[in-house]
């Protein structure tokens, strides 16, 4: 197999290595050529890596190849920064080095995202590269600090996010930092910048400004903090401080309701809204802690159970003989499954999931041919829909519509 990094290796270790006796700084035209070729090379290497992941069937060989590739990229990135440190203060030379470091960092990010499980998080970040990344991130975080604190009205949410970012960008002697950490914090800062831009554009638009209404999520007073919480959930910002803020805010909102029944309704609504938030796969602030979804699901489940118990909302003991009473549906099992799924998808039945709808309803239903039904079996039938069953259900619903019109 041909050495895949041959061109990058030559440019970094030979052509742009100021330690060599035959070193010549590139001209502006040569620097532009290097930049163009570096971008093209990075794109081509991504294609090679994708193909490798699909064609290499031996997992041990694939792991060895990916780790070797990753190690080669790290060595070259380290060499680029050593070249820049030792090299001349020549604009074209530094332009070339920047282009190469960008291409190498792009490939490392791609490896981390697509094949990170094969590398692990132990990949060493070159010290010079890490110092430059931290300095650049620190500058961007400083620019974000004022707008973040202003938008979050009091700054508690902004404070805990900024504390985490400044903690990363601060100098920590001998601290080992993985590429995963670097890429995560870069993406977090980019998301915060994007969040500010989007909200500023919304405020400048004719329909912008405050739209009123209560907060969702972290108990924030206003849409911006709510928007920020959604971004943090998306990136799995699983710091203990953020999770305490998030749960405390929801708890305050729930406790402000007048009755225990209203408290339970509000808590269930917040749980539904949380479950509908987007998540980016395979990312996490702290790999040593449970992710945001796991912690919040656990918290919501415990709080809902407590409120149900407190409000007397636990399921009452069955009345003798009642367990045998079921409503008979004039449809087959398959047709009933289609109808229930449609009720959930159109939000006529408002439940946490399609599975929950079947679990709640099916024990109280029977068909003309079957007295006892399995909710799990019916749930599976809802995703194996045949045209004939759809036609029957549609005909039944159309009949119901005609009946309603005659009321």
Coordinates of C-alpha atoms in Angstrom, one line a residue:
X1 CA 0.0 0.0 0.0
X2 CA 1.4 3.4 -1.0
X3 CA 2.1 5.8 1.9
X4 CA -1.1 7.9 1.9
X5 CA 0.6 11.0 3.5
X6 CA 3.5 11.1 1.1
X7 CA 2.9 14.6 -0.3
X8 CA 2.1 16.2 3.1
X9 CA 5.2 14.4 4.6
X10 CA 7.5 15.8 1.8
X11 CA 6.2 19.4 2.1
X12 CA 6.4 19.4 5.9
X13 CA 9.6 17.6 6.5
X14 CA 11.6 18.6 3.4
X15 CA 10.2 21.6 1.4
X16 CA 9.2 23.8 4.4
X17 CA 11.7 22.5 7.0
X18 CA 14.0 25.5 7.9
X19 CA 16.4 23.1 9.6
X20 CA 17.6 21.7 6.3
X21 CA 20.6 23.2 4.6
X22 CA 18.8 23.4 1.2
X23 CA 15.7 25.2 2.7
X24 CA 14.3 28.0 0.6
X25 CA 11.3 30.0 1.7
X26 CA 8.4 29.7 -0.8
X27 CA 7.3 32.6 -3.1
X28 CA 3.8 34.0 -2.8
X29 CA 2.8 32.0 -5.9
X30 CA 4.3 28.8 -4.4
X31 CA 2.5 29.4 -1.1
X32 CA -0.8 29.7 -2.9
X33 CA -0.1 26.5 -4.8
X34 CA 0.7 24.7 -1.5
X35 CA -2.5 26.0 0.1
X36 CA -4.7 24.8 -2.8
X37 CA -3.0 21.4 -2.9
X38 CA -3.3 21.0 0.9
X39 CA -7.0 21.6 0.8
X40 CA -7.4 19.2 -2.2
X41 CA -5.2 16.6 -0.5
X42 CA -7.3 16.7 2.7
X43 CA -10.4 16.1 0.7
X44 CA -8.8 13.2 -1.1
X45 CA -7.6 11.7 2.1
X46 CA -11.1 11.8 3.6
X47 CA -12.3 9.8 0.6
X48 CA -9.5 7.3 1.1
X49 CA -10.4 6.9 4.8
X50 CA -14.1 6.4 4.0
X51 CA -13.2 3.7 1.5
X52 CA -10.9 2.0 3.9
X53 CA -13.5 1.9 6.6
X54 CA -15.9 0.1 4.2
X55 CA -13.5 -2.2 2.5
X56 CA -11.3 -3.4 5.4
X57 CA -13.2 -6.3 7.0
X58 CA -10.6 -7.2 9.6
X59 CA -11.3 -5.0 12.6
X60 CA -7.8 -5.5 14.0
X61 CA -6.2 -4.5 10.7
X62 CA -8.5 -1.5 10.4
X63 CA -7.7 -0.4 14.0
X64 CA -3.9 -0.7 13.3
X65 CA -4.2 1.3 10.0
X66 CA -6.3 4.1 11.6
X67 CA -4.0 4.4 14.6
X68 CA -0.9 4.5 12.3
X69 CA -2.6 7.1 10.1
X70 CA -3.5 9.2 13.2
X71 CA 0.0 8.9 14.6
X72 CA 1.4 10.1 11.3
X73 CA -0.9 13.1 11.2
X74 CA 0.1 14.1 14.8
X75 CA 3.8 13.9 14.0
X76 CA 3.4 16.0 10.9
X77 CA 1.3 18.6 12.8
X78 CA 4.0 18.8 15.4
X79 CA 6.7 19.3 12.7
X80 CA 4.6 22.1 11.1
X81 CA 4.6 24.1 14.3
X82 CA 8.3 23.4 14.9
X83 CA 8.9 24.7 11.3
X84 CA 6.9 27.9 12.1
X85 CA 8.8 28.5 15.3
X86 CA 12.3 28.1 13.7
X87 CA 11.4 29.5 10.3
X88 CA 11.8 33.0 8.9
X89 CA 9.2 35.8 9.4
X90 CA 8.2 35.4 5.8
X91 CA 4.5 35.9 4.9
X92 CA 4.5 33.3 2.2
X93 CA 6.2 30.8 4.5
X94 CA 3.7 31.3 7.3
X95 CA 0.8 31.2 4.9
X96 CA 2.0 27.8 3.7
X97 CA 2.5 26.5 7.3
X98 CA -1.1 27.7 8.2
X99 CA -2.5 25.9 5.2
X100 CA -0.8 22.7 6.1
X101 CA -1.7 22.8 9.8
X102 CA -5.3 23.5 8.8
X103 CA -5.3 20.5 6.4
X104 CA -3.8 18.2 9.1
X105 CA -6.2 19.4 11.8
X106 CA -9.1 18.9 9.4
X107 CA -8.0 15.3 8.9
X108 CA -7.6 14.7 12.6
X109 CA -11.1 16.1 13.2
X110 CA -12.5 13.8 10.5
X111 CA -10.8 10.8 12.0
X112 CA -12.1 11.7 15.5
X113 CA -15.6 12.0 14.2
X114 CA -15.8 9.0 11.9
X115 CA -13.3 6.6 13.4
X116 CA -12.7 7.9 16.9
X117 CA -13.7 4.6 18.5
X118 CA -10.7 3.0 16.9
X119 CA -8.3 5.7 18.0
X120 CA -9.5 6.2 21.6
X121 CA -9.1 9.5 23.3
X122 CA -5.4 9.1 24.1
X123 CA -4.1 10.9 21.0
X124 CA -1.5 13.5 22.1
X125 CA -2.1 17.0 21.0
X126 CA 1.3 18.6 20.0
X127 CA 2.2 21.3 22.6
X128 CA 2.7 24.1 20.1
X129 CA -0.5 23.4 18.3
X130 CA -2.4 23.2 21.6
X131 CA -0.9 26.5 22.8
X132 CA -2.1 28.2 19.6
X133 CA -5.5 26.7 19.7
X134 CA -6.0 27.7 23.3
X135 CA -4.9 31.3 22.6
X136 CA -7.3 31.5 19.6
X137 CA -10.1 30.1 21.6
X138 CA -9.4 32.4 24.6
X139 CA -9.7 35.4 22.3
X140 CA -13.0 34.2 20.9
X141 CA -14.4 33.4 24.4
X142 CA -13.4 36.9 25.6
X143 CA -15.4 38.3 22.7
X144 CA -18.4 36.2 23.7
X145 CA -18.4 36.9 27.4
X146 CA -20.1 40.3 27.4
X147 CA -22.9 39.4 25.0
X148 CA -23.5 36.0 26.8
X149 CA -23.8 37.6 30.2
X150 CA -26.1 40.4 28.8
X151 CA -28.4 38.0 27.0
X152 CA -28.8 35.6 29.9
X153 CA -30.0 38.3 32.3
X154 CA -28.0 37.7 35.4
X155 CA -25.3 35.5 33.9
X156 CA -25.7 32.3 35.9
X157 CA -26.0 30.2 32.8
X158 CA -23.3 32.2 30.9
X159 CA -21.1 32.0 34.0
X160 CA -21.0 28.2 34.2
X161 CA -20.4 27.9 30.4
X162 CA -17.6 30.6 30.5
X163 CA -16.0 29.0 33.5
X164 CA -15.7 25.7 31.6
X165 CA -14.3 27.4 28.5
X166 CA -11.8 29.5 30.5
X167 CA -10.8 26.4 32.4
X168 CA -9.9 24.7 29.1
X169 CA -8.0 27.7 27.6
X170 CA -6.0 28.4 30.8
X171 CA -2.4 27.2 31.1
X172 CA -2.2 23.8 32.8
X173 CA 1.4 22.6 33.0
X174 CA 2.0 19.0 32.0
X175 CA -1.8 18.5 31.4
X176 CA -2.5 15.9 28.8
X177 CA -5.2 17.1 26.3
X178 CA -6.8 14.9 23.7
X179 CA -7.9 15.9 20.3
X180 CA -11.4 15.0 21.3
X181 CA -11.3 17.8 24.0
X182 CA -9.9 20.3 21.5
X183 CA -12.5 19.6 18.9
X184 CA -15.3 19.6 21.4
X185 CA -14.4 23.1 22.8
X186 CA -13.9 24.4 19.3
X187 CA -17.3 23.3 18.3
X188 CA -18.8 24.6 21.6
X189 CA -17.4 28.1 20.9
X190 CA -18.6 27.9 17.3
X191 CA -22.1 27.0 18.5
X192 CA -22.2 29.9 20.9
X193 CA -21.1 32.3 18.2
X194 CA -23.7 30.9 15.9
X195 CA -26.3 31.3 18.6
X196 CA -25.5 35.0 19.1
X197 CA -25.6 35.7 15.4
X198 CA -29.0 34.0 15.0
X199 CA -30.6 35.8 17.9
X200 CA -29.2 39.2 16.7
X201 CA -30.6 38.6 13.3
X202 CA -34.0 37.7 14.9
X203 CA -34.0 40.9 16.9
X204 CA -33.3 43.0 13.8
X205 CA -36.0 41.3 11.8
X206 CA -39.5 43.0 11.7
X207 CA -41.0 40.2 13.7
X208 CA -38.1 40.0 16.1
X209 CA -37.8 40.9 19.7
X210 CA -39.5 39.4 22.7
X211 CA -42.3 37.1 22.0
X212 CA -43.3 36.6 25.5
X213 CA -44.4 33.3 27.0
X214 CA -42.8 31.1 29.7
X215 CA -39.4 29.5 29.5
X216 CA -38.7 26.0 28.4
X217 CA -35.8 24.0 29.9
X218 CA -33.6 25.6 32.4
X219 CA -36.1 27.9 34.0
X220 CA -34.6 30.9 32.1
X221 CA -36.6 34.1 31.8
X222 CA -36.5 34.7 28.1
X223 CA -36.1 32.9 24.9
X224 CA -32.3 33.5 24.6
X225 CA -31.3 31.4 27.6
X226 CA -33.7 28.8 26.5
X227 CA -32.0 28.8 23.1
X228 CA -28.6 28.4 24.7
X229 CA -29.8 25.5 26.9
X230 CA -31.0 23.7 23.7
X231 CA -27.5 24.2 22.2
X232 CA -25.8 22.8 25.3
X233 CA -28.1 19.8 25.3
X234 CA -27.3 19.3 21.6
X235 CA -23.6 19.2 22.3
X236 CA -24.1 17.0 25.5
X237 CA -22.6 19.7 27.8
X238 CA -22.7 17.2 30.7
X239 CA -21.1 19.4 33.4
X240 CA -22.5 18.9 36.9
X241 CA -23.0 22.7 37.2
X242 CA -25.1 22.9 34.1
X243 CA -27.3 19.9 35.1
X244 CA -27.9 21.4 38.5
X245 CA -28.9 24.7 36.8
X246 CA -31.1 22.9 34.4
X247 CA -33.0 20.8 36.9
X248 CA -33.3 23.6 39.5
X249 CA -34.8 25.9 36.9
X250 CA -37.4 23.3 35.9
X251 CA -38.1 22.5 39.6
X252 CA -38.8 26.2 40.3
X253 CA -41.2 26.5 37.4
X254 CA -43.0 23.3 38.5
X255 CA -43.3 24.4 42.1
X256 CA -44.8 27.7 41.0
X257 CA -47.9 26.0 39.7
X258 CA -51.1 26.3 41.9
X259 CA -52.0 22.6 42.4
X260 CA -50.2 19.3 42.5
X261 CA -52.1 18.3 39.3
X262 CA -50.9 21.4 37.5
X263 CA -47.4 20.7 38.8
X264 CA -47.5 17.2 37.3
X265 CA -48.8 18.5 34.0
X266 CA -46.1 21.1 33.8
X267 CA -43.4 18.5 34.6
X268 CA -44.7 16.1 32.0
X269 CA -44.7 19.0 29.4
X270 CA -41.1 19.9 30.2
X271 CA -40.1 16.2 29.9
X272 CA -41.8 16.0 26.5
X273 CA -40.0 19.2 25.4
X274 CA -36.7 17.9 26.6
X275 CA -37.1 14.6 24.7
X276 CA -37.8 16.5 21.5
X277 CA -34.5 18.4 21.6
X278 CA -31.9 17.5 19.1
X279 CA -28.7 15.7 20.1
X280 CA -25.4 15.4 18.2
X281 CA -24.2 11.8 18.3
X282 CA -20.9 10.7 19.8
X283 CA -20.0 14.0 21.6
X284 CA -19.7 14.7 25.3
X285 CA -18.0 17.3 27.3
X286 CA -16.7 14.9 30.0
X287 CA -16.4 11.2 29.0
X288 CA -16.2 10.3 32.7
X289 CA -19.7 11.5 33.4
X290 CA -23.2 10.3 32.3
X291 CA -24.5 12.2 29.3
X292 CA -27.2 14.9 29.6
X293 CA -29.9 12.7 28.3
X294 CA -29.2 9.9 30.8
X295 CA -29.1 12.3 33.8
X296 CA -32.2 14.2 32.8
X297 CA -34.3 11.1 32.0
X298 CA -33.4 9.8 35.4
X299 CA -34.3 13.1 37.1
X300 CA -37.6 13.5 35.3
X301 CA -38.6 9.9 36.0
X302 CA -38.0 10.3 39.7
X303 CA -39.7 13.7 39.9
X304 CA -42.8 12.4 38.0
X305 CA -43.1 9.3 40.2
X306 CA -42.8 11.5 43.3
X307 CA -45.5 14.0 42.1
X308 CA -47.8 11.1 41.1
X309 CA -47.4 9.6 44.6
X310 CA -47.9 12.9 46.3
X311 CA -51.0 13.8 44.3
X312 CA -52.5 10.3 44.8
X313 CA -52.0 9.6 41.2
X314 CA -50.8 6.1 41.5
X315 CA -52.7 3.5 39.7
X316 CA -55.6 2.2 42.0
X317 CA -55.9 -1.5 42.7
X318 CA -58.0 -3.3 40.2
X319 CA -61.7 -3.8 40.9
X320 CA -62.5 -7.6 41.1
X321 CA -63.7 -8.7 37.6
X322 CA -62.7 -5.4 36.0
X323 CA -59.5 -6.9 34.4
X324 CA -61.7 -9.0 32.1
X325 CA -63.6 -5.9 30.8
X326 CA -62.2 -4.7 27.5
X327 CA -63.6 -2.6 24.7
X328 CA -63.9 -4.6 21.4
X329 CA -62.5 -2.9 18.4
X330 CA -64.2 -3.5 15.0
X331 CA -60.8 -3.8 13.3
X332 CA -58.1 -6.5 13.1
X333 CA -54.9 -6.3 15.2
X334 CA -53.0 -4.9 12.2
X335 CA -55.6 -2.3 11.5
X336 CA -55.9 -1.2 15.1
X337 CA -52.1 -0.8 15.2
X338 CA -52.3 1.6 12.2
X339 CA -55.0 3.6 13.8
X340 CA -53.3 4.0 17.1
X341 CA -50.0 5.0 15.4
X342 CA -51.9 7.6 13.4
X343 CA -53.5 9.1 16.6
X344 CA -50.0 9.4 18.1
X345 CA -48.3 10.9 15.0
X346 CA -51.1 13.5 14.7
X347 CA -50.8 14.3 18.4
X348 CA -54.5 13.5 19.0
X349 CA -53.1 11.1 21.6
X350 CA -50.3 13.0 23.4
X351 CA -47.9 10.5 24.9
X352 CA -44.2 10.3 25.3
X353 CA -43.9 7.7 22.5
X354 CA -45.8 5.3 20.2
X355 CA -44.7 2.5 22.5
X356 CA -46.2 4.1 25.5
X357 CA -49.5 4.6 23.7
X358 CA -49.7 0.8 22.9
X359 CA -48.7 0.0 26.5
X360 CA -51.5 2.1 27.9
X361 CA -54.3 1.2 25.5
X362 CA -53.9 -2.4 24.4
X363 CA -54.5 -4.0 27.8
X364 CA -58.0 -2.5 27.6
X365 CA -58.8 -3.6 24.0
X366 CA -59.8 -6.8 22.2
X367 CA -60.8 -7.6 18.7
X368 CA -63.7 -9.8 17.4
X369 CA -61.2 -12.7 17.0
X370 CA -58.8 -12.1 19.9
X371 CA -59.7 -11.3 23.5
X372 CA -56.1 -10.9 24.8
X373 CA -53.7 -8.7 22.8
X374 CA -50.0 -8.1 23.2
X375 CA -49.1 -4.4 23.2
X376 CA -45.6 -5.1 22.0
X377 CA -46.8 -7.3 19.1
X378 CA -49.3 -4.6 18.1
X379 CA -46.6 -1.9 18.3
X380 CA -44.4 -3.9 15.8
X381 CA -47.4 -4.3 13.5
X382 CA -47.7 -0.5 13.4
X383 CA -44.4 -0.4 11.4
X384 CA -45.3 -3.3 9.1
X385 CA -48.2 -1.6 7.4
X386 CA -50.0 -3.2 4.4
X387 CA -52.0 -1.2 1.9
X388 CA -55.1 -3.2 2.5
X389 CA -55.0 -2.4 6.2
X390 CA -54.5 1.3 5.4
X391 CA -57.5 1.3 3.1
X392 CA -59.7 -0.2 5.8
X393 CA -58.6 2.2 8.5
X394 CA -59.1 5.2 6.1
X395 CA -62.6 3.9 5.2
X396 CA -63.5 3.7 9.0
X397 CA -62.2 7.2 9.7
X398 CA -64.1 8.6 6.7
X399 CA -67.3 6.9 8.1
X400 CA -66.6 8.6 11.4
X401 CA -66.2 11.9 9.7
X402 CA -69.5 11.6 8.0
X403 CA -71.2 10.6 11.3
X404 CA -69.7 13.7 13.0
X405 CA -71.0 16.0 10.3
X406 CA -74.5 14.7 10.9
X407 CA -74.4 15.4 14.7

